[in-house]
């Protein structure tokens, strides 16, 4: 008889990491007993600084995360990492490879890395990524880094899920500012240019600064017009370690500005709103599948033959969802 | 919705032969599983830590260096120490026949040796998870 | 009736068409062929038969004569008519003494060259008492930590009179240094030593995955081995540029050769950068390929490799000496083709592969033991493998005519197809930014992984028959096999000698030499060999040297591709 999720939550609150990893699995499975425990976890969480990190493939995200975590650990803060990789659209399976670039962290008891697959969810996050964040928060991690898929297309959801969002660009991946191409320039609280040991990195930094100066998001002001946060560009090198300390200091400064000003209150409300919609959507989807499972074949047949249309059919199916 | 089986594939020790482990990784992904790969030259401690954090259903250890009788007992002991005994341990690679029974005795659930077909690997892993039941 | 050399293509084409329409089609009506299309194992389509039409566009100079540019037909003008290929069975297990005994046995059985396999800790630069070495000491090869082990390994073996090959890569320069230090102690003339050290680090990142440092310092070490040997060891091959491991990691035969050529040209570029004349070192560059099961494809592969290398050296690097352009290679039958079920069938597999290697013009050959799908080979298995070569050499007469398949329509056509494809791939590598960049991006690795996966699927569905595995399977087979026993006292014996060396050497001297090593390592223009020779001679362990350099160079970590 497997241990109940409620018992696992009790262990979680005492700092049990094994309970944390098991609860993350349970959270993905959406079973009713676990769902009822997730609320308790959410309510217990709320202390950690949640950092989102996104950027196009090849920008060196995982290596940067590794270096970042290693450096944050030096001041004793415990760090959790949620690393997300895409699922195969064909088989639904995935090879989760980010962890390999974080190998140097695996023997550190103050670091917890969890790999997740998107499993059909879009926007760069895995469906239960935020639940995993709550779990790590509750079990006592001080900083939690979410590394998105990084396919580089509209991965804007990370900004609605984190307190501070890093957008990583790398020199030599193309002439345009990659964040623009990927449609994620505006979501950055901090821009990072990785691989700054390379000679062409200055150009990428300059390009980004020009972009920002051209008016996108240049400074966030409070109601009185006082600038609260100006989006900085930080150059880093995972090779030499250059810029990592600056990046951490900038992250901490961003966290403090948020904790002490109306900027943070607004962000927290946005996150809450996003969580609520997202959770509702997930519940709806899973209930929809559960309760329409049997009926759907018939309906599909009819729609295919054009005896029925998808609009009417969907409307009917939604009304029949059993909660 | 049933969840994909989570598998950690590990290369432990100094052995760098990764042809097999890569074929298995692709096979399992194409069968709908989530596969985490440790990369080469890992220690038993690193592998078990990863298995615990990732809460995998299966830990697959790929070994072609002949060091399995040294490495496997360490892994089994560490899993126990970390309260992760319910992880299904599977060994792949080159293992002489006379070591098969000692490995099973120490808790290795399955041996996937050379020329096991992709389909068979998938079938055996699915069966192992099914036999274990929910956890 | 026209003779071969007066062949009229139009007439021949008509004849061929007529044959297809009459004899062939009549037969096909009675019984279709086994397959709609036939391919080599490497995926080249093959026709029903080949005629002069298939060779008419090949420049006659590309085929040439043995010992003549571009060496398609063999690197030497007399080949096996003067001396058979070197029969070089690899051996290595336990301690230096254990392997020394196996060496002496093989020599007594008629083996003509030595080849050394090292254990994983030696290959990866760990001392035998390092925690990472636990369970691996002396298991897959011989354990070497210090010069004392090297002394035991070659005890009573005259290094001036037998060529010695060492299969080792990231730590190759340390082993080479030990070999040199040993020879010096014995008063040998370095210019009389013949042999080979593998030292091909690029294929490690691509395929075998035995590496320590990042690519750039690793390639510099290889460069230093090459230049050191060019200046001090005239008969020694400082590198064995290997396709074997690329193939064993799963690649196609085409990629085996093409990727090896990409690596080889990178080394040449690195050495040329030091200002050394290409003709000074190129004659000592040696190669190592696998021989797989597809008989004609393998022979064509070897012939094409020689032609491609000759053209690269001449046209790309401006080599002037013929020796710089002629490719010499060691060959090993394909370990990945060996099976556990009905393991004795492995003797037949190996025989056919060995025959292809000989017909392909190999300079030395290792034939695998029938039991290698179980463990490292027993003495008995090694003897049969050696006898396989001796039968081919002494009983079949295939060695009496050079390149006996030269001129075969099919073979010449396939050879030229191979050449064309290899050059296409090399061009692609250049366009995409060069070998090292593509290694970092996993480009080669991806091609290898893809072919390995395809092969696994083809074995599964029987498209690639493997006797005993997916065809003619014996359900209740019991393997009646005695495998090579691992001596459980190996690690203790090895570690006690290692610790004895540490206890009796001058540790202050070691420390100061290690610091000197760091200075040399930091200066790219210096050669790392002399200081390493000094170090091992003073009793430094392999681990001492490797760990010291790790402090400045770090450790390479790959981003695997699937």
Short mmCIF file of C-alpha atoms in Angstrom, two decimals, chain B residues 9 12-30 35 37-44 46 63-71 74 93-100 113-115 117-120, chain C residues 120-122 124 126 131-136 139-140 207-211 247-251 336 338-341 372-375 445-446 449-453 455-457 459-461 466 469 479 481 483 557-558 560-562:
data_model
loop_
_atom_site.label_atom_id
_atom_site.label_comp_id
_atom_site.label_asym_id
_atom_site.label_seq_id
_atom_site.Cartn_x
_atom_site.Cartn_y
_atom_site.Cartn_z
CA UNK B 9 20.01 5.76 -17.77
CA UNK B 12 28.97 4.44 -14.12
CA UNK B 13 32.72 4.14 -13.78
CA UNK B 14 35.34 4.75 -16.43
CA UNK B 15 33.71 2.87 -19.28
CA UNK B 16 32.86 5.16 -22.20
CA UNK B 17 30.99 2.73 -24.45
CA UNK B 18 27.75 4.58 -25.05
CA UNK B 19 26.45 3.06 -28.27
CA UNK B 20 24.07 0.79 -26.39
CA UNK B 21 22.83 3.31 -23.88
CA UNK B 22 22.07 5.80 -26.64
CA UNK B 23 20.13 3.26 -28.67
CA UNK B 24 18.18 2.37 -25.52
CA UNK B 25 17.50 6.05 -24.76
CA UNK B 26 16.01 6.57 -28.20
CA UNK B 27 14.09 3.33 -28.03
CA UNK B 28 12.48 4.25 -24.72
CA UNK B 29 11.66 7.78 -25.84
CA UNK B 30 10.08 6.39 -28.99
CA UNK B 35 14.43 9.30 -20.26
CA UNK B 37 20.66 10.36 -19.08
CA UNK B 38 23.46 10.95 -16.59
CA UNK B 39 26.26 11.28 -19.13
CA UNK B 40 29.52 9.37 -18.91
CA UNK B 41 31.91 8.51 -16.08
CA UNK B 42 29.58 8.93 -13.12
CA UNK B 43 30.04 7.57 -9.63
CA UNK B 44 27.41 5.35 -7.94
CA UNK B 46 26.00 10.69 -8.27
CA UNK B 63 28.23 -1.37 -17.99
CA UNK B 64 30.67 -2.85 -20.44
CA UNK B 65 33.85 -2.64 -18.44
CA UNK B 66 33.44 -5.71 -16.28
CA UNK B 67 33.14 -3.63 -13.13
CA UNK B 68 29.49 -4.53 -12.50
CA UNK B 69 30.23 -6.70 -9.46
CA UNK B 70 31.88 -3.71 -7.80
CA UNK B 71 29.47 -1.02 -8.93
CA UNK B 74 27.21 0.04 -4.19
CA UNK B 93 25.76 -4.22 -21.38
CA UNK B 94 28.24 -7.04 -21.10
CA UNK B 95 27.82 -9.33 -18.11
CA UNK B 96 29.20 -12.86 -18.03
CA UNK B 97 26.64 -15.58 -17.38
CA UNK B 98 28.08 -16.51 -14.01
CA UNK B 99 27.38 -13.01 -12.66
CA UNK B 100 23.70 -13.01 -13.60
CA UNK B 113 22.45 -7.85 -22.46
CA UNK B 114 23.72 -7.48 -26.02
CA UNK B 115 21.34 -8.23 -28.85
CA UNK B 117 15.92 -6.08 -29.33
CA UNK B 118 14.45 -2.62 -28.75
CA UNK B 119 10.93 -4.05 -28.60
CA UNK B 120 11.93 -6.58 -26.01
CA UNK C 120 40.31 1.63 -17.92
CA UNK C 121 42.13 3.49 -15.12
CA UNK C 122 45.30 3.62 -17.23
CA UNK C 124 41.62 7.48 -18.29
CA UNK C 126 43.72 7.37 -12.79
CA UNK C 131 38.41 5.54 -5.99
CA UNK C 132 37.33 5.77 -9.65
CA UNK C 133 39.54 2.76 -10.38
CA UNK C 134 37.71 0.50 -7.97
CA UNK C 135 36.76 -2.74 -9.71
CA UNK C 136 38.52 -1.85 -12.96
CA UNK C 139 40.31 -6.03 -15.86
CA UNK C 140 39.98 -4.97 -19.48
CA UNK C 207 33.24 7.86 -30.60
CA UNK C 208 35.13 6.01 -27.90
CA UNK C 209 34.72 8.68 -25.20
CA UNK C 210 38.03 8.23 -23.46
CA UNK C 211 39.06 11.80 -22.81
CA UNK C 247 32.62 2.12 -36.50
CA UNK C 248 32.22 0.25 -33.23
CA UNK C 249 30.27 3.21 -31.84
CA UNK C 250 27.81 2.50 -34.61
CA UNK C 251 28.80 4.46 -37.69
CA UNK C 336 30.49 -5.46 -32.69
CA UNK C 338 30.46 -10.96 -32.53
CA UNK C 339 27.59 -12.76 -30.87
CA UNK C 340 27.10 -14.65 -27.66
CA UNK C 341 24.67 -17.19 -29.10
CA UNK C 372 34.94 -11.69 -26.96
CA UNK C 373 31.21 -11.19 -26.66
CA UNK C 374 31.62 -12.68 -23.18
CA UNK C 375 34.85 -11.23 -21.84
CA UNK C 445 28.18 11.97 -32.90
CA UNK C 446 24.67 12.49 -34.24
CA UNK C 449 24.02 7.56 -33.19
CA UNK C 450 21.56 7.61 -36.10
CA UNK C 451 23.28 4.75 -37.92
CA UNK C 452 23.58 2.76 -34.67
CA UNK C 453 19.86 3.16 -34.03
CA UNK C 455 21.22 -0.89 -37.25
CA UNK C 456 19.48 -1.92 -34.02
CA UNK C 457 16.08 -1.64 -35.72
CA UNK C 459 18.57 -6.37 -36.53
CA UNK C 460 15.25 -6.38 -34.72
CA UNK C 461 13.14 -6.84 -37.84
CA UNK C 466 22.67 -12.17 -37.66
CA UNK C 469 20.52 -13.94 -33.02
CA UNK C 479 27.06 -21.86 -23.83
CA UNK C 481 32.43 -21.73 -22.62
CA UNK C 483 35.98 -17.34 -20.22
CA UNK C 557 32.36 17.20 -20.37
CA UNK C 558 30.37 16.22 -23.44
CA UNK C 560 25.53 13.98 -25.59
CA UNK C 561 23.40 13.76 -28.70
CA UNK C 562 20.93 10.96 -29.35
#
